[in-house]
GROMACS .gro file of C-alpha atoms in nm:
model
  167
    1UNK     CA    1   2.536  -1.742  -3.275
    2UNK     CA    2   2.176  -1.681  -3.312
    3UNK     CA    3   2.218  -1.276  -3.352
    4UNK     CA    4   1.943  -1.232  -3.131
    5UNK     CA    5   1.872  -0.867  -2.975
    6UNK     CA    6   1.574  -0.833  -2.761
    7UNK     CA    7   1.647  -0.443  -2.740
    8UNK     CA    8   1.543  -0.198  -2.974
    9UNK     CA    9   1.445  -0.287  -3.229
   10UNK     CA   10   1.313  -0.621  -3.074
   11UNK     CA   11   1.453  -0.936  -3.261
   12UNK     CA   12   1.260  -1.264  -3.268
   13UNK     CA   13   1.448  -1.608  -3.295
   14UNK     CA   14   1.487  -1.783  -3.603
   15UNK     CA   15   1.221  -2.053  -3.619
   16UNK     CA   16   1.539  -2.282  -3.751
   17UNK     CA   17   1.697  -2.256  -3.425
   18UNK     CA   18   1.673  -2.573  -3.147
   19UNK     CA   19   1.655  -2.397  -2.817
   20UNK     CA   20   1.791  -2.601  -2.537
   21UNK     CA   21   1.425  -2.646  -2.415
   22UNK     CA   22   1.334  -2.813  -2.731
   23UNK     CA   23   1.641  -3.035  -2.755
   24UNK     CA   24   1.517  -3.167  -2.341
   25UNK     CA   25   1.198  -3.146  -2.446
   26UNK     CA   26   1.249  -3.475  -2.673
   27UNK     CA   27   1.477  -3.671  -2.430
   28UNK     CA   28   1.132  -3.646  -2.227
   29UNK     CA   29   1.243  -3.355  -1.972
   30UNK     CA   30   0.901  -3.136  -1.884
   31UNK     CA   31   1.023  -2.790  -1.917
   32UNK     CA   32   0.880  -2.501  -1.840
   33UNK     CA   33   0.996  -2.122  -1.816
   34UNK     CA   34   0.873  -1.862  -1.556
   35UNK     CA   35   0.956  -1.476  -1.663
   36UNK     CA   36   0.856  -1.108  -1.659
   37UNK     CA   37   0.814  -0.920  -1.919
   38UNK     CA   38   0.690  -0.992  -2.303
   39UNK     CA   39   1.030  -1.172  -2.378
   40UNK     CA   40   0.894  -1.516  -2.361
   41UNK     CA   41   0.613  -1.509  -2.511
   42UNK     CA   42   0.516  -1.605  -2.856
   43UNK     CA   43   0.637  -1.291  -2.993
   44UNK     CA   44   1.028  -1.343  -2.987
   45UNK     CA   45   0.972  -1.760  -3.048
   46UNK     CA   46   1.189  -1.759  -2.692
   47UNK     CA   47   0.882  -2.027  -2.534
   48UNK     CA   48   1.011  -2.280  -2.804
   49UNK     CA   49   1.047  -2.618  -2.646
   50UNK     CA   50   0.882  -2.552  -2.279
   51UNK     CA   51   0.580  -2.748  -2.202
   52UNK     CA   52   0.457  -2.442  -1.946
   53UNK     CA   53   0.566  -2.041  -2.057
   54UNK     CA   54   0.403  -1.761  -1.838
   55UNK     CA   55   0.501  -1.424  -1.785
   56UNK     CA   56   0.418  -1.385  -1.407
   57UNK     CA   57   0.559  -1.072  -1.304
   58UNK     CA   58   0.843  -0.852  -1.331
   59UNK     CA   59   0.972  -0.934  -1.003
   60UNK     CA   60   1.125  -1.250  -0.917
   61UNK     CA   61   0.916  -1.345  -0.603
   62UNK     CA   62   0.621  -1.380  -0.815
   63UNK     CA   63   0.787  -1.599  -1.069
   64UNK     CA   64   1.009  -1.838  -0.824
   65UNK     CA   65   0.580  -1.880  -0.636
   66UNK     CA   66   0.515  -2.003  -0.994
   67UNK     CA   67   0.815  -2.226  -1.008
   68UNK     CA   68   0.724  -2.394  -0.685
   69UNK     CA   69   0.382  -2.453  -0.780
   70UNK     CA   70   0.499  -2.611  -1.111
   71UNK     CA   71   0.752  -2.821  -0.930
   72UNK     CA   72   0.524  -2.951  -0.684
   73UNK     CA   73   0.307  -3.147  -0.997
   74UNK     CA   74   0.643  -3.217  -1.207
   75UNK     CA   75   0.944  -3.230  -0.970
   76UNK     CA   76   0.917  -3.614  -0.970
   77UNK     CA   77   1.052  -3.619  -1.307
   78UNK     CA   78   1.364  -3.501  -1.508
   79UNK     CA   79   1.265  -3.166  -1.573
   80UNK     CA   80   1.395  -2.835  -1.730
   81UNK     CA   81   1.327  -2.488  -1.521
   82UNK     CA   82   1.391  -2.153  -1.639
   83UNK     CA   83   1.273  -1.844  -1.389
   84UNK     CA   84   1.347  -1.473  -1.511
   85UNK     CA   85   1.324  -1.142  -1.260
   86UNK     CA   86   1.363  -0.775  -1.342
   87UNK     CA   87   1.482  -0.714  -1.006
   88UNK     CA   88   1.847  -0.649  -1.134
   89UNK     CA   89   1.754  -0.491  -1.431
   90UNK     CA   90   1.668  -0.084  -1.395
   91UNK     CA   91   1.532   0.005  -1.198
   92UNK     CA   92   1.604  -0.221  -0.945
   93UNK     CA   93   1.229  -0.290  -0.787
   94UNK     CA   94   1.172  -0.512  -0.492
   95UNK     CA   95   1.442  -0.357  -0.245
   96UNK     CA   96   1.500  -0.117  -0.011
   97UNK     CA   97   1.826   0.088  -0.052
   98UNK     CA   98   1.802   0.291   0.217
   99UNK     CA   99   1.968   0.051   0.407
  100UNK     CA  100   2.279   0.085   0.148
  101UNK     CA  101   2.252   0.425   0.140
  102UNK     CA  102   2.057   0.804   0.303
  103UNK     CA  103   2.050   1.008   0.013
  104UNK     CA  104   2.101   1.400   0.027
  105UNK     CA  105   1.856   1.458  -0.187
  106UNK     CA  106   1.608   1.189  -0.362
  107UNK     CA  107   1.668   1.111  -0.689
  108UNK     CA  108   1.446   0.939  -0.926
  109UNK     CA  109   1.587   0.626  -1.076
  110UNK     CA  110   1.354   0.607  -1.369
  111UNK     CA  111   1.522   0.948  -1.478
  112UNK     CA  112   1.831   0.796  -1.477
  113UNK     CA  113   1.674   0.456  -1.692
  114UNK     CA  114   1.632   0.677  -1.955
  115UNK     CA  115   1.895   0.832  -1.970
  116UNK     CA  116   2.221   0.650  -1.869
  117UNK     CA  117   2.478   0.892  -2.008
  118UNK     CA  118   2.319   1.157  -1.716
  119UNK     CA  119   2.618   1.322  -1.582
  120UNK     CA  120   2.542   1.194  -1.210
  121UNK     CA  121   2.664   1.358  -0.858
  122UNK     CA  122   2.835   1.187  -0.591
  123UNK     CA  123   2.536   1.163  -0.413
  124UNK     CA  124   2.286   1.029  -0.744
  125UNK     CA  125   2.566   0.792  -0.801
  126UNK     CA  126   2.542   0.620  -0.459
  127UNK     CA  127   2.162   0.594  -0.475
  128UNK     CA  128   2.180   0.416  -0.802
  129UNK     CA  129   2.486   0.157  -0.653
  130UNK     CA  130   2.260   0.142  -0.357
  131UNK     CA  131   1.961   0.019  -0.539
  132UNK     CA  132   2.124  -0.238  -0.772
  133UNK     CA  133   2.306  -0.378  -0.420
  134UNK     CA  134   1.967  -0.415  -0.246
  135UNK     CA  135   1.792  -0.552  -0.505
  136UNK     CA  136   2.120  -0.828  -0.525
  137UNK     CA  137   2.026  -0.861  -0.173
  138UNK     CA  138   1.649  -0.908  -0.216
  139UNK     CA  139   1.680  -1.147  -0.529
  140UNK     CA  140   1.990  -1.331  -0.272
  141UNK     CA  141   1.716  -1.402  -0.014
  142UNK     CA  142   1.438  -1.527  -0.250
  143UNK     CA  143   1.700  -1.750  -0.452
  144UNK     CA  144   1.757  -1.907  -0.096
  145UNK     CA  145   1.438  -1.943  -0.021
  146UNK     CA  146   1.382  -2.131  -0.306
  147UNK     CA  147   1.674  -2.302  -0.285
  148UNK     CA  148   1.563  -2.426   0.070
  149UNK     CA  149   1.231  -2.538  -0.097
  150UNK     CA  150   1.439  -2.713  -0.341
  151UNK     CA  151   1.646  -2.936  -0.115
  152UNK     CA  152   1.345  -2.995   0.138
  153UNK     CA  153   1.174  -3.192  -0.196
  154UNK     CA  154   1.514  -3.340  -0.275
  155UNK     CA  155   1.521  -3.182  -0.644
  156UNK     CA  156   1.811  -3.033  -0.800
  157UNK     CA  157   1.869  -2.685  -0.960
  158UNK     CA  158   2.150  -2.442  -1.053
  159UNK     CA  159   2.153  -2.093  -1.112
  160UNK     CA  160   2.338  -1.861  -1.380
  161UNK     CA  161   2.232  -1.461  -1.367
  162UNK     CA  162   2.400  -1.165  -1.575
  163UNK     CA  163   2.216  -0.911  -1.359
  164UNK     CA  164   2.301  -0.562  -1.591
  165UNK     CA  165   2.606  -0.635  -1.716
  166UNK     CA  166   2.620  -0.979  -1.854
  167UNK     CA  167   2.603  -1.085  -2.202
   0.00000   0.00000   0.00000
């Protein structure tokens, strides 16, 4: 276990771990990673072992358009992808919950970002489920979109997400 925290206070990884990356990286796999936010850049040591690291955008769509383009020059070999959204992260960007849910009364989501222990009302509560299930929906569609891009150039690729929960 690394003990890494990329929280508050941020954490950076121990230069005497061998990320996965690294360890493909060696066998001759290109690898590259594809993320939002600051995470993988050079700050936290997380871009260890990947050829290509770029923080694109927050939202998945931009970094799965950066994906493609990367697998269009290295799909022909073995190759190691990692892409990163924020779309399931608060406060769930890129979706529209108003097909989930009509609210009441609008309620801002950032308020309830920083501050989680809000005491919410029926109402709050639904908008916030609401917005986490579109944004499963929106980042749903994109994944099979690139999916479908995946299998028309006969490449491989799996998927494991931990949306907010996951650790």
């Amino acid at each position: 276990d690394h003990g890494l925290i990329l929280s508050s206070p941020p954490g950076k990884l121990d230069k005497s771990y061998e990320t996965l990356a690294e360890q493909l990286e060696v066998r001759g796999y290109k690898t590259a990673a594809f993320g939002g936010g600051s995470f993988i850049r050079g700050k936290y040591r997380l871009q260890q072992g990947f050829d290509t690291a770029e923080s694109k955008s927050r939202n998945i769509k931009g970094n799965l358009t950066a994906a493609k383009d990367w697998l269009l020059d290295n799909g022909h070999e073995r190759f190691f992808l990692f892409v990163h959204g924020f779309n399931l992260q608060r406060p769930y960007k890129g979706a529209k919950p108003e097909e989930f849910h009509q609210p009441v009364e609008e309620y801002d989501l950032r308020k309830f970002c920083r501050d989680e222990n809000e005491k919410l009302t029926e109402d709050q509560l639904k908008q916030v489920i609401a917005a986490y299930d579109a944004s499963i929906l929106y980042v749903d569609q994109k994944l099979e979109d690139f999916f479908a891009f995946m299998r028309k150039n006969k490449l491989f690729g799996a998927t494991i997400d931990q949306g907010e929960v996951g650790g």
